[in-house]
PDB file of C-alpha atoms in Angstrom:
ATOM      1  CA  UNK G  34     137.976 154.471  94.963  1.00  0.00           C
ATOM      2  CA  UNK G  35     135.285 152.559  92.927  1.00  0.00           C
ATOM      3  CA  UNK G  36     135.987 148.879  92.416  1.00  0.00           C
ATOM      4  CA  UNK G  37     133.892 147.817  89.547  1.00  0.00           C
ATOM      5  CA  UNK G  38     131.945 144.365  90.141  1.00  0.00           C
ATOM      6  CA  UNK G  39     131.026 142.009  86.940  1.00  0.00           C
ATOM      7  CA  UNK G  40     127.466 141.672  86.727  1.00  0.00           C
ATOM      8  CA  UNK G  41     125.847 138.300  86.583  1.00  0.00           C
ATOM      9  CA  UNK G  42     124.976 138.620  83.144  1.00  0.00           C
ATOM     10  CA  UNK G  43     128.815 139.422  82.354  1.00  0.00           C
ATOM     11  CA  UNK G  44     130.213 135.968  84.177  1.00  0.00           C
ATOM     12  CA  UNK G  45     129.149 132.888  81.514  1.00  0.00           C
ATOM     13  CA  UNK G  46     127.106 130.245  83.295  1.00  0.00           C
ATOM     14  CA  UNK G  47     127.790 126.842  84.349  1.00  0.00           C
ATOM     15  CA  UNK G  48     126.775 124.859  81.634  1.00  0.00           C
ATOM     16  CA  UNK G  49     128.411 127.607  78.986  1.00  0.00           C
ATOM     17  CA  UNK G  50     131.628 127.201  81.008  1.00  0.00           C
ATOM     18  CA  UNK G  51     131.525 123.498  80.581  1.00  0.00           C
ATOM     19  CA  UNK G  52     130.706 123.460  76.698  1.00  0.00           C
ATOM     20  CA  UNK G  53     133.679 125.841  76.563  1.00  0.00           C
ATOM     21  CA  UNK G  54     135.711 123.669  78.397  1.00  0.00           C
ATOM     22  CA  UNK G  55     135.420 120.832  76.064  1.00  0.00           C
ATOM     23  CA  UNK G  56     135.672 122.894  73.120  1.00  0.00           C
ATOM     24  CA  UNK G  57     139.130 124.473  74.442  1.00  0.00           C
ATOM     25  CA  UNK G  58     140.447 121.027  74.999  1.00  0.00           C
ATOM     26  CA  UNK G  59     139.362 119.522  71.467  1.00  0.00           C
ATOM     27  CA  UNK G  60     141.122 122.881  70.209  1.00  0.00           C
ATOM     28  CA  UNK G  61     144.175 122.534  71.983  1.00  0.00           C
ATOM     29  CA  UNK G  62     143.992 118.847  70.414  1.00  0.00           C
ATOM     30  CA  UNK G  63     144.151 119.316  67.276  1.00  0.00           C
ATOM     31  CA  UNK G  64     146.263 122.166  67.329  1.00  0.00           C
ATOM     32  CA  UNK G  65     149.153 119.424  67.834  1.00  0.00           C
ATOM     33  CA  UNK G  66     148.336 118.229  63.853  1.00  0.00           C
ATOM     34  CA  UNK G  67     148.699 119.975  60.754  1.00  0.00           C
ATOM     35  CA  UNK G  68     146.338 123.305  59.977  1.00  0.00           C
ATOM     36  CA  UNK G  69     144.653 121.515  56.858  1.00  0.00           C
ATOM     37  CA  UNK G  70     143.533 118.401  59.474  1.00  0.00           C
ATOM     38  CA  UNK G  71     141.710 121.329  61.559  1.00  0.00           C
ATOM     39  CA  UNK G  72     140.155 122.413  58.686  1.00  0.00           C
ATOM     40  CA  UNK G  73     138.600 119.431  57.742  1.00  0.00           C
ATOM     41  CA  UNK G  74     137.229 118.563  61.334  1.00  0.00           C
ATOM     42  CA  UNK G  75     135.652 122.118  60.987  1.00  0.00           C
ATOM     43  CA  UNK G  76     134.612 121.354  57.989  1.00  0.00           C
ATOM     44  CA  UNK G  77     132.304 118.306  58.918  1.00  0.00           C
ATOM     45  CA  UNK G  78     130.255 120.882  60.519  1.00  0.00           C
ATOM     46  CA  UNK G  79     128.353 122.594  57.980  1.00  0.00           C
ATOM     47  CA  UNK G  80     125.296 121.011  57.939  1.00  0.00           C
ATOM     48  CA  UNK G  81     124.715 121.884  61.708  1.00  0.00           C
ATOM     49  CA  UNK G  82     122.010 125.187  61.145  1.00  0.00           C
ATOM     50  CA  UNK G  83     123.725 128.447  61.890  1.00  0.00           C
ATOM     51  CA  UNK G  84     123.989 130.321  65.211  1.00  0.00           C
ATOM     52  CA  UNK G  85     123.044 133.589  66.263  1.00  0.00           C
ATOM     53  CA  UNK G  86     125.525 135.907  67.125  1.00  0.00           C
ATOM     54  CA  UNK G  87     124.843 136.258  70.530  1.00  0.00           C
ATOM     55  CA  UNK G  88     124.920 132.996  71.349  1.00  0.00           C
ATOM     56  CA  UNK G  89     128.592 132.703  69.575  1.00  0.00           C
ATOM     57  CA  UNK G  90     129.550 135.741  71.638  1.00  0.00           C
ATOM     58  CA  UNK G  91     128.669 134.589  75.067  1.00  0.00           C
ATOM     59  CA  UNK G  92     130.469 130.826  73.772  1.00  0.00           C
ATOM     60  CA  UNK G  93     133.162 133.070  72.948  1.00  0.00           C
ATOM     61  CA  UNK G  94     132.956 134.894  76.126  1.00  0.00           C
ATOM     62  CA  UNK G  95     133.313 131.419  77.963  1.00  0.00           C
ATOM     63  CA  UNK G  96     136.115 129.998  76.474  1.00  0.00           C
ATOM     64  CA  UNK G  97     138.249 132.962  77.118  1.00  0.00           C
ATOM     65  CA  UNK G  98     136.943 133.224  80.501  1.00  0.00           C
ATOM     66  CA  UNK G  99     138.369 129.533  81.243  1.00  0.00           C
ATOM     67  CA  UNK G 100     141.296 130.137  79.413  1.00  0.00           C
ATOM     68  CA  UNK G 101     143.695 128.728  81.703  1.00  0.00           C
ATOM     69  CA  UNK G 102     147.121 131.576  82.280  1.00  0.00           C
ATOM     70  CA  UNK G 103     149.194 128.884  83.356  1.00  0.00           C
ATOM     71  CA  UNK G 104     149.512 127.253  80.296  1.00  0.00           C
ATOM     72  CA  UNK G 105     152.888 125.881  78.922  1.00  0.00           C
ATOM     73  CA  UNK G 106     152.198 126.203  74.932  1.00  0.00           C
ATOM     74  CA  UNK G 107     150.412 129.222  73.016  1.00  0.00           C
ATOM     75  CA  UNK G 108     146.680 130.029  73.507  1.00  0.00           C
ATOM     76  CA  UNK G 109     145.952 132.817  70.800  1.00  0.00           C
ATOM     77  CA  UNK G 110     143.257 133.785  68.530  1.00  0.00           C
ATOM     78  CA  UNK G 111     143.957 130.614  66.414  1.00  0.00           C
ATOM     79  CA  UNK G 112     143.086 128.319  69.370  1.00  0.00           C
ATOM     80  CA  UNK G 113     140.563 130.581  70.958  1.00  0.00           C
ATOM     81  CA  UNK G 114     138.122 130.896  67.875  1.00  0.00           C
ATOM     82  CA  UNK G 115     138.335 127.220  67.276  1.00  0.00           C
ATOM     83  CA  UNK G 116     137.278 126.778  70.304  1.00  0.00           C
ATOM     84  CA  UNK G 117     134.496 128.859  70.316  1.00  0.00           C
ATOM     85  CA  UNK G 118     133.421 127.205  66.997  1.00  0.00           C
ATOM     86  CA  UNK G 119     133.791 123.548  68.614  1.00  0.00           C
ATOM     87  CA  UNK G 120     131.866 125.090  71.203  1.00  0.00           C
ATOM     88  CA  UNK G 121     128.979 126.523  69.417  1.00  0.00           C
ATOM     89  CA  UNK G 122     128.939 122.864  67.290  1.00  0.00           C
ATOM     90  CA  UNK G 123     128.772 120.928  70.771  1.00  0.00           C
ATOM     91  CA  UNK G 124     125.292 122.665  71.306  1.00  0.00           C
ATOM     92  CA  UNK G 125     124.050 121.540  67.579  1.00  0.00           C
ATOM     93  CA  UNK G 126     124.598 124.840  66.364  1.00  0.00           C
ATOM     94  CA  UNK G 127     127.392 126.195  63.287  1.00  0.00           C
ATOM     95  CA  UNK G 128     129.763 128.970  63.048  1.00  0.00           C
ATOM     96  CA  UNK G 129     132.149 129.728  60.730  1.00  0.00           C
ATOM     97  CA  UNK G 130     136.304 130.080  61.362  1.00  0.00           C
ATOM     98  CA  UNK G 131     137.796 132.665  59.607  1.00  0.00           C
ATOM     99  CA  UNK G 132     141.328 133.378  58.854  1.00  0.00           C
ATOM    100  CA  UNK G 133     143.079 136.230  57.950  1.00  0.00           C
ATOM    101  CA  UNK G 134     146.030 138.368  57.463  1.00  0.00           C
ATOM    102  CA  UNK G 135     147.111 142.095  56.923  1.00  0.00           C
ATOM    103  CA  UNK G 136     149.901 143.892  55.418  1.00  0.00           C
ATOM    104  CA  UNK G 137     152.030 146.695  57.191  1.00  0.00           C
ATOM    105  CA  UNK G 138     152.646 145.692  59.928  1.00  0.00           C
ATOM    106  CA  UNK G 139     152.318 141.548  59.052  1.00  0.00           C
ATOM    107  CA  UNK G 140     150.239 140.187  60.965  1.00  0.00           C
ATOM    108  CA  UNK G 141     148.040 136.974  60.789  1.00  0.00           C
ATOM    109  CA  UNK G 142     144.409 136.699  63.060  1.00  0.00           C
ATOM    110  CA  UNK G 143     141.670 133.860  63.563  1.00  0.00           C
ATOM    111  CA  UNK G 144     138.093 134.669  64.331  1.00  0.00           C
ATOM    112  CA  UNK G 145     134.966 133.167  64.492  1.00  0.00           C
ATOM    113  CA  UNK G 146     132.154 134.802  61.665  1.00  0.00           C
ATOM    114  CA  UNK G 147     128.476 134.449  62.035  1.00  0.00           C
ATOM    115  CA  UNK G 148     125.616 135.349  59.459  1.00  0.00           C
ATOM    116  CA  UNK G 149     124.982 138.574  61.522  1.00  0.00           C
ATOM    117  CA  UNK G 150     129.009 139.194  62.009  1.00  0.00           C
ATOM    118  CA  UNK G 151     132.201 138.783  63.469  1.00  0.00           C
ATOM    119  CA  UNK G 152     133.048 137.639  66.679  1.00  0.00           C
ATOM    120  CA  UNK G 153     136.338 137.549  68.738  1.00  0.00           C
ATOM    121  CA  UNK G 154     137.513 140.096  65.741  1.00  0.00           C
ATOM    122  CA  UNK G 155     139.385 142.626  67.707  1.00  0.00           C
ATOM    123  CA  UNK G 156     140.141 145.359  65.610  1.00  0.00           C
ATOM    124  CA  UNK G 157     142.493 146.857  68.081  1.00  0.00           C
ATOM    125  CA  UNK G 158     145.651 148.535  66.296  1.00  0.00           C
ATOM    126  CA  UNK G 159     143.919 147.446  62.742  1.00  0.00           C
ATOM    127  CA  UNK G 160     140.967 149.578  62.709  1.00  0.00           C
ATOM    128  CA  UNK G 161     142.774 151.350  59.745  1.00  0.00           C
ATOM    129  CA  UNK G 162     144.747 148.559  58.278  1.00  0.00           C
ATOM    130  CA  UNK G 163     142.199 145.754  58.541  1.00  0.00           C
ATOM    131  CA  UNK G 164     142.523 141.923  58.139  1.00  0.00           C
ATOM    132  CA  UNK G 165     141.869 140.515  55.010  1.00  0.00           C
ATOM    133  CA  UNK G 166     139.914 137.398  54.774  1.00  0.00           C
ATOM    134  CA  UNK G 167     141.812 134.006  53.516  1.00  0.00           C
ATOM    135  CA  UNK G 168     139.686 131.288  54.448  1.00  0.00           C
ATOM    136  CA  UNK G 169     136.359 131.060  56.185  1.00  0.00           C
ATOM    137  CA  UNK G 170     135.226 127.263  56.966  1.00  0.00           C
ATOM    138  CA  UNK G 171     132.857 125.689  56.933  1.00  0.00           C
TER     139      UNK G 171
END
């Protein structure tokens, strides 16, 4: 039986771990006050310049990697992709948080959108009924 070993490139680094961190907990922060509250603290972000993609992905790649499973409240795509924005603003760079929704079967997603694409957008079940963008801040 082959057991298949994450490369070093795969496992975010130290420093990307602890930007994620902080970005997780300022997440799970504000997630305790209203959604229009999270959009304006996202919101004072727009005049950071933009990030590349790959930089978002391997932010993104760190928060879910220190996503902790024993937590007591909900951890979803809403949480993770503001994280991963906080994240990317904590190293003086922007992305944008989108939010969507789809029809048939209802569902509702979060995801983090750069100028070269999405990221954390899992199509999964969607790929042909796809989300439908409702707000993208900053």
């Amino acid at each position: 039986m082959t057991q298949m070993v994450p490369s070093p490139l795969d496992t975010p680094t130290l420093p990307e771990r602890a930007v994620a961190a902080v970005g997780l907990t300022l997440s799970l922060t504000l997630s305790r006050l209203p959604l229009r509250h999270r959009i304006a603290a996202v919101r004072v972000l727009r005049r950071l310049p933009a990030a590349r993609r790959a930089q978002v992905a391997r932010l993104d790649a760190a928060v879910r990697h220190i996503t902790p499973t024993w937590w007591p409240g909900r951890i979803a795509c809403l949480e993770i992709s503001l994280a991963t924005v906080l994240a990317t603003a904590l190293t003086g760079r922007r992305a944008s948080w989108a939010l969507g929704a789809r029809r048939l079967p209802d569902a509702a997603h979060a995801w983090v959108d750069t100028f070269e694409g999405p990221v954390g957008h899992d199509v999964g079940d969607g790929a042909d009924r796809p989300y439908t963008r409702v707000l993208s801040v900053p």
